[in-house]
mmCIF file of C-alpha atoms in Angstrom:
data_model
loop_
_atom_site.group_PDB
_atom_site.id
_atom_site.type_symbol
_atom_site.label_atom_id
_atom_site.label_comp_id
_atom_site.label_asym_id
_atom_site.label_seq_id
_atom_site.Cartn_x
_atom_site.Cartn_y
_atom_site.Cartn_z
ATOM 1 C CA UNK A 84 -39.795 32.284 -16.530
ATOM 2 C CA UNK A 85 -43.025 32.426 -14.615
ATOM 3 C CA UNK A 86 -44.449 33.987 -11.254
ATOM 4 C CA UNK A 87 -48.140 34.453 -9.613
ATOM 5 C CA UNK A 88 -48.875 37.840 -10.669
ATOM 6 C CA UNK A 89 -48.806 39.163 -7.399
ATOM 7 C CA UNK A 90 -45.419 37.471 -6.407
ATOM 8 C CA UNK A 91 -44.284 39.953 -9.298
ATOM 9 C CA UNK A 92 -45.626 42.417 -7.062
ATOM 10 C CA UNK A 93 -44.385 41.576 -3.613
ATOM 11 C CA UNK A 94 -41.199 42.176 -5.762
ATOM 12 C CA UNK A 95 -41.410 46.247 -5.370
ATOM 13 C CA UNK A 96 -41.931 45.275 -1.691
ATOM 14 C CA UNK A 97 -38.461 43.332 -1.725
ATOM 15 C CA UNK A 98 -36.077 46.167 -4.040
ATOM 16 C CA UNK A 99 -38.000 48.692 -1.897
ATOM 17 C CA UNK A 100 -36.394 47.403 0.648
ATOM 18 C CA UNK A 101 -32.729 46.675 -1.419
ATOM 19 C CA UNK A 102 -33.848 50.184 -1.490
ATOM 20 C CA UNK A 103 -33.105 51.599 1.440
ATOM 21 C CA UNK A 104 -30.886 49.218 2.985
ATOM 22 C CA UNK A 105 -28.470 49.765 0.435
ATOM 23 C CA UNK A 106 -28.891 53.292 1.184
ATOM 24 C CA UNK A 107 -28.110 52.162 4.288
ATOM 25 C CA UNK A 108 -24.955 51.205 3.528
ATOM 26 C CA UNK A 109 -23.888 54.147 1.777
ATOM 27 C CA UNK A 110 -24.315 56.140 4.308
ATOM 28 C CA UNK A 111 -22.326 54.084 6.259
ATOM 29 C CA UNK A 112 -19.409 54.910 3.343
ATOM 30 C CA UNK A 113 -20.326 58.355 3.821
ATOM 31 C CA UNK A 114 -20.280 59.597 6.925
ATOM 32 C CA UNK A 115 -20.281 64.044 7.421
ATOM 33 C CA UNK A 116 -19.489 62.433 10.933
ATOM 34 C CA UNK A 117 -16.513 59.568 10.112
ATOM 35 C CA UNK A 118 -15.247 62.596 8.189
ATOM 36 C CA UNK A 119 -15.878 65.202 11.245
ATOM 37 C CA UNK A 120 -13.954 62.684 13.575
ATOM 38 C CA UNK A 121 -11.046 62.178 11.355
ATOM 39 C CA UNK A 122 -11.101 65.634 11.045
ATOM 40 C CA UNK A 123 -11.244 65.960 14.525
ATOM 41 C CA UNK A 124 -8.209 63.491 15.337
ATOM 42 C CA UNK A 125 -6.058 64.978 12.948
ATOM 43 C CA UNK A 126 -6.158 68.439 14.775
ATOM 44 C CA UNK A 127 -5.516 66.445 17.749
ATOM 45 C CA UNK A 128 -2.798 65.053 16.286
ATOM 46 C CA UNK A 129 -1.221 68.281 15.442
ATOM 47 C CA UNK A 130 -1.703 69.531 18.646
ATOM 48 C CA UNK A 131 -0.547 66.819 20.848
ATOM 49 C CA UNK A 132 2.744 66.702 18.951
ATOM 50 C CA UNK A 133 3.131 70.909 19.654
ATOM 51 C CA UNK A 134 2.653 69.805 23.495
ATOM 52 C CA UNK A 135 5.921 67.757 23.524
ATOM 53 C CA UNK A 136 7.212 70.404 20.859
ATOM 54 C CA UNK A 137 6.290 73.933 23.318
ATOM 55 C CA UNK A 138 6.815 70.701 26.769
ATOM 56 C CA UNK A 139 10.501 70.155 24.884
ATOM 57 C CA UNK A 140 11.210 73.330 25.034
ATOM 58 C CA UNK A 141 10.493 74.683 28.501
ATOM 59 C CA UNK A 142 12.192 71.093 30.025
ATOM 60 C CA UNK A 143 15.359 72.112 28.057
ATOM 61 C CA UNK A 144 15.027 76.176 28.925
ATOM 62 C CA UNK A 145 14.543 75.112 32.209
ATOM 63 C CA UNK A 146 17.699 73.302 32.650
ATOM 64 C CA UNK A 147 19.404 76.100 31.081
ATOM 65 C CA UNK A 148 18.783 78.546 33.571
ATOM 66 C CA UNK A 149 19.631 76.170 36.822
ATOM 67 C CA UNK A 150 22.664 75.677 34.817
ATOM 68 C CA UNK A 151 23.317 79.267 34.987
ATOM 69 C CA UNK A 152 21.460 79.715 38.160
ATOM 70 C CA UNK A 153 23.740 77.170 39.917
ATOM 71 C CA UNK A 154 27.149 79.105 36.990
ATOM 72 C CA UNK A 155 26.526 82.217 39.505
ATOM 73 C CA UNK A 156 25.899 80.596 42.480
ATOM 74 C CA UNK A 157 29.050 79.827 42.119
ATOM 75 C CA UNK A 158 30.451 83.708 41.037
ATOM 76 C CA UNK A 159 28.743 84.533 44.073
ATOM 77 C CA UNK A 160 30.193 82.177 46.467
ATOM 78 C CA UNK A 161 34.318 83.178 44.879
ATOM 79 C CA UNK A 162 33.548 86.648 45.615
ATOM 80 C CA UNK A 163 32.542 86.016 48.673
ATOM 81 C CA UNK A 164 35.339 83.736 49.970
ATOM 82 C CA UNK A 165 37.269 86.775 48.168
ATOM 83 C CA UNK A 166 35.909 89.448 50.501
ATOM 84 C CA UNK A 167 36.270 87.212 53.478
ATOM 85 C CA UNK A 168 40.282 86.622 52.655
ATOM 86 C CA UNK A 169 40.363 91.037 51.942
ATOM 87 C CA UNK A 170 38.769 91.251 55.300
ATOM 88 C CA UNK A 171 40.291 89.751 57.543
ATOM 89 C CA UNK A 172 43.336 92.033 57.240
ATOM 90 C CA UNK A 173 45.138 88.289 56.764
ATOM 91 C CA UNK A 174 46.462 88.402 53.150
ATOM 92 C CA UNK A 175 49.841 90.314 51.434
ATOM 93 C CA UNK A 176 49.028 93.558 49.935
ATOM 94 C CA UNK A 177 50.843 91.407 46.663
ATOM 95 C CA UNK A 178 47.242 89.631 47.825
ATOM 96 C CA UNK A 179 44.677 92.435 47.871
ATOM 97 C CA UNK A 180 45.481 93.410 44.528
ATOM 98 C CA UNK A 181 45.524 90.159 42.755
ATOM 99 C CA UNK A 182 42.121 89.758 45.368
ATOM 100 C CA UNK A 183 41.066 92.128 44.035
ATOM 101 C CA UNK A 184 41.830 91.633 40.579
ATOM 102 C CA UNK A 185 39.923 89.025 40.505
ATOM 103 C CA UNK A 186 36.079 90.360 41.828
ATOM 104 C CA UNK A 187 36.504 92.742 39.593
ATOM 105 C CA UNK A 188 36.203 89.306 37.055
ATOM 106 C CA UNK A 189 34.386 87.518 38.974
ATOM 107 C CA UNK A 190 32.009 90.910 39.290
ATOM 108 C CA UNK A 191 32.304 90.849 34.643
ATOM 109 C CA UNK A 192 31.802 87.942 34.334
ATOM 110 C CA UNK A 193 28.834 87.496 36.818
ATOM 111 C CA UNK A 194 26.815 90.212 34.797
ATOM 112 C CA UNK A 195 26.838 88.141 32.221
ATOM 113 C CA UNK A 196 26.005 84.855 33.061
ATOM 114 C CA UNK A 197 23.201 87.233 34.977
ATOM 115 C CA UNK A 198 21.988 88.957 31.687
ATOM 116 C CA UNK A 199 22.647 85.702 30.256
ATOM 117 C CA UNK A 200 19.746 84.495 32.954
ATOM 118 C CA UNK A 201 17.653 86.171 32.604
ATOM 119 C CA UNK A 202 17.312 86.286 28.670
ATOM 120 C CA UNK A 203 16.539 82.620 29.857
ATOM 121 C CA UNK A 204 14.608 82.841 32.157
ATOM 122 C CA UNK A 205 12.266 85.388 29.119
ATOM 123 C CA UNK A 206 12.209 82.632 27.023
ATOM 124 C CA UNK A 207 10.938 80.781 29.238
ATOM 125 C CA UNK A 208 8.522 82.506 30.025
ATOM 126 C CA UNK A 209 7.365 82.738 26.972
ATOM 127 C CA UNK A 210 7.954 78.576 26.251
ATOM 128 C CA UNK A 211 5.663 78.271 29.556
ATOM 129 C CA UNK A 212 2.986 80.874 27.941
ATOM 130 C CA UNK A 213 3.034 78.094 25.172
ATOM 131 C CA UNK A 214 2.666 74.985 26.440
ATOM 132 C CA UNK A 215 -0.091 76.553 28.521
ATOM 133 C CA UNK A 216 -2.610 78.172 25.076
ATOM 134 C CA UNK A 217 -1.106 74.438 23.352
ATOM 135 C CA UNK A 218 -1.633 72.006 26.251
ATOM 136 C CA UNK A 219 -5.508 74.556 26.144
ATOM 137 C CA UNK A 220 -6.159 73.960 22.452
ATOM 138 C CA UNK A 221 -5.690 69.960 22.656
ATOM 139 C CA UNK A 222 -8.334 70.614 25.274
ATOM 140 C CA UNK A 223 -10.589 71.730 23.267
ATOM 141 C CA UNK A 224 -9.777 69.665 20.300
ATOM 142 C CA UNK A 225 -9.904 66.780 22.570
ATOM 143 C CA UNK A 226 -13.034 67.362 23.308
ATOM 144 C CA UNK A 227 -14.111 68.176 20.043
ATOM 145 C CA UNK A 228 -13.176 64.752 18.935
ATOM 146 C CA UNK A 229 -15.382 63.060 21.542
ATOM 147 C CA UNK A 230 -18.364 64.718 20.977
ATOM 148 C CA UNK A 231 -17.363 63.781 17.093
ATOM 149 C CA UNK A 232 -17.315 60.014 18.202
ATOM 150 C CA UNK A 233 -20.213 60.452 19.988
ATOM 151 C CA UNK A 234 -22.195 61.747 16.721
ATOM 152 C CA UNK A 235 -20.843 59.550 15.223
ATOM 153 C CA UNK A 236 -21.612 56.600 17.088
ATOM 154 C CA UNK A 237 -24.901 57.426 17.219
ATOM 155 C CA UNK A 238 -25.542 57.406 13.682
ATOM 156 C CA UNK A 239 -24.065 54.079 13.462
ATOM 157 C CA UNK A 240 -26.399 52.729 15.648
ATOM 158 C CA UNK A 241 -28.837 53.570 13.628
ATOM 159 C CA UNK A 242 -27.846 51.983 10.731
ATOM 160 C CA UNK A 243 -27.140 48.242 12.847
ATOM 161 C CA UNK A 244 -30.575 48.691 13.927
ATOM 162 C CA UNK A 245 -32.365 50.382 10.562
ATOM 163 C CA UNK A 246 -29.901 47.198 8.609
ATOM 164 C CA UNK A 247 -31.357 44.983 11.204
ATOM 165 C CA UNK A 248 -35.404 45.320 10.948
ATOM 166 C CA UNK A 249 -34.645 45.930 7.070
ATOM 167 C CA UNK A 250 -32.080 42.905 6.624
ATOM 168 C CA UNK A 251 -34.336 40.407 8.875
ATOM 169 C CA UNK A 252 -37.756 41.657 6.989
ATOM 170 C CA UNK A 253 -36.440 41.561 3.361
ATOM 171 C CA UNK A 254 -35.356 37.376 4.882
ATOM 172 C CA UNK A 255 -38.920 36.920 5.933
ATOM 173 C CA UNK A 256 -39.866 38.432 2.255
ATOM 174 C CA UNK A 257 -37.781 36.137 0.203
ATOM 175 C CA UNK A 258 -38.290 33.163 1.987
ATOM 176 C CA UNK A 259 -42.263 33.814 1.108
ATOM 177 C CA UNK A 260 -41.971 34.464 -2.546
ATOM 178 C CA UNK A 261 -40.286 31.441 -5.061
ATOM 179 C CA UNK A 262 -36.662 30.896 -5.351
ATOM 180 C CA UNK A 263 -36.188 30.360 -8.969
ATOM 181 C CA UNK A 264 -38.648 34.298 -8.871
ATOM 182 C CA UNK A 265 -35.666 35.285 -5.892
ATOM 183 C CA UNK A 266 -32.287 33.662 -7.236
ATOM 184 C CA UNK A 267 -33.786 35.893 -10.847
ATOM 185 C CA UNK A 268 -34.697 39.001 -8.485
ATOM 186 C CA UNK A 269 -31.639 38.920 -7.218
ATOM 187 C CA UNK A 270 -29.512 38.573 -10.154
ATOM 188 C CA UNK A 271 -30.662 41.213 -12.246
ATOM 189 C CA UNK A 272 -30.049 43.248 -8.466
ATOM 190 C CA UNK A 273 -25.920 42.129 -8.156
ATOM 191 C CA UNK A 274 -25.812 43.278 -11.716
ATOM 192 C CA UNK A 275 -27.841 46.602 -12.584
ATOM 193 C CA UNK A 276 -28.519 47.473 -8.905
ATOM 194 C CA UNK A 277 -31.580 46.950 -9.421
ATOM 195 C CA UNK A 278 -32.976 43.902 -9.688
ATOM 196 C CA UNK A 279 -37.107 44.581 -10.399
ATOM 197 C CA UNK A 280 -39.169 48.082 -10.835
ATOM 198 C CA UNK A 281 -43.415 48.727 -11.835
ATOM 199 C CA UNK A 282 -43.912 49.512 -14.719
ATOM 200 C CA UNK A 283 -45.478 53.764 -14.662
ATOM 201 C CA UNK A 284 -47.009 54.438 -18.158
ATOM 202 C CA UNK A 285 -44.332 53.837 -20.146
ATOM 203 C CA UNK A 286 -41.182 54.454 -17.746
ATOM 204 C CA UNK A 287 -39.562 51.134 -16.771
ATOM 205 C CA UNK A 288 -39.748 51.421 -13.004
ATOM 206 C CA UNK A 289 -35.242 50.241 -12.151
ATOM 207 C CA UNK A 290 -34.106 52.324 -14.782
ATOM 208 C CA UNK A 291 -36.240 55.770 -15.491
ATOM 209 C CA UNK A 292 -36.006 55.031 -19.114
ATOM 210 C CA UNK A 293 -38.809 54.905 -20.905
ATOM 211 C CA UNK A 294 -39.702 51.785 -23.094
ATOM 212 C CA UNK A 295 -40.446 52.445 -26.574
ATOM 213 C CA UNK A 296 -44.508 51.865 -28.135
ATOM 214 C CA UNK A 297 -42.605 48.267 -29.053
ATOM 215 C CA UNK A 298 -42.273 46.881 -26.422
ATOM 216 C CA UNK A 299 -45.043 47.731 -24.544
ATOM 217 C CA UNK A 300 -47.115 46.556 -26.830
ATOM 218 C CA UNK A 301 -44.810 43.573 -26.055
ATOM 219 C CA UNK A 302 -45.092 44.039 -22.704
ATOM 220 C CA UNK A 303 -49.355 44.951 -22.809
ATOM 221 C CA UNK A 304 -49.182 41.261 -25.124
ATOM 222 C CA UNK A 305 -47.901 39.478 -21.729
ATOM 223 C CA UNK A 306 -49.133 36.702 -19.695
ATOM 224 C CA UNK A 307 -49.638 37.782 -16.481
ATOM 225 C CA UNK A 308 -47.667 34.970 -14.943
ATOM 226 C CA UNK A 309 -45.719 36.104 -17.046
ATOM 227 C CA UNK A 310 -41.569 37.725 -15.776
ATOM 228 C CA UNK A 311 -41.126 40.575 -18.219
ATOM 229 C CA UNK A 312 -37.674 42.964 -18.247
ATOM 230 C CA UNK A 313 -36.284 45.615 -19.647
ATOM 231 C CA UNK A 314 -35.149 45.391 -23.124
ATOM 232 C CA UNK A 315 -32.639 48.762 -21.486
ATOM 233 C CA UNK A 316 -31.511 47.329 -17.877
ATOM 234 C CA UNK A 317 -32.519 44.538 -17.762
ATOM 235 C CA UNK A 318 -34.415 44.551 -14.764
ATOM 236 C CA UNK A 319 -37.785 42.709 -14.098
ATOM 237 C CA UNK A 320 -40.706 44.305 -14.776
ATOM 238 C CA UNK A 321 -43.487 44.795 -12.175
ATOM 239 C CA UNK A 322 -47.476 44.840 -13.578
ATOM 240 C CA UNK A 323 -49.916 46.451 -10.515
ATOM 241 C CA UNK A 324 -53.333 45.791 -11.409
ATOM 242 C CA UNK A 325 -52.841 50.196 -12.364
ATOM 243 C CA UNK A 326 -50.170 49.588 -15.443
ATOM 244 C CA UNK A 327 -51.443 45.427 -16.088
ATOM 245 C CA UNK A 328 -53.340 47.304 -19.069
ATOM 246 C CA UNK A 329 -50.756 49.364 -20.797
ATOM 247 C CA UNK A 330 -50.989 49.242 -24.738
#
């Protein structure tokens, strides 16, 4: 293939734009900001689960405390009724004895219930403290997630702008170059990642490998409009004014 030397040199501009676009795409795929968001999301999810568990514990303990309070109230009501009967003087001696025994039994029952109630209330206090702690941790984690998402979105926005601008520049530049030259360049770039590179000394600018003397002689002997390819990577070797006379 032959192409005007100026068009060949402009391939370096095209390659530079493609390299910048490739870096942007790689950056988009490997955003540490995205990793930070994902880690923050995992942390938030963990704290949300912990809050649900803590709320469930508080709710369950609250119901148990309420149930015991009701039982204690029932026992006290029964005690008050029995004392009222004893104080009324309207019951027989046997009934007085029975009521006295029942009051002793009710007192023991109330003591057991009140001990259980006290223990449950202590557990409820601890559960409420744990819930408050987990809610605080969740709020902190959600703030961290929001901040991480904002940083990520900012980077993605910058990448969007860069890709849009460089993509437009690439489109305009490619329009100004011979279609067959751009076609070859794109084909080579799709194959190896780099379609063209400047000859610098004895080194191919695409693969960065040194050319041997025989290949360098062939490059030097080629006509200015010949499209020269690197034998090692296949990319177009662009000869600039500085390197055109390399031998």
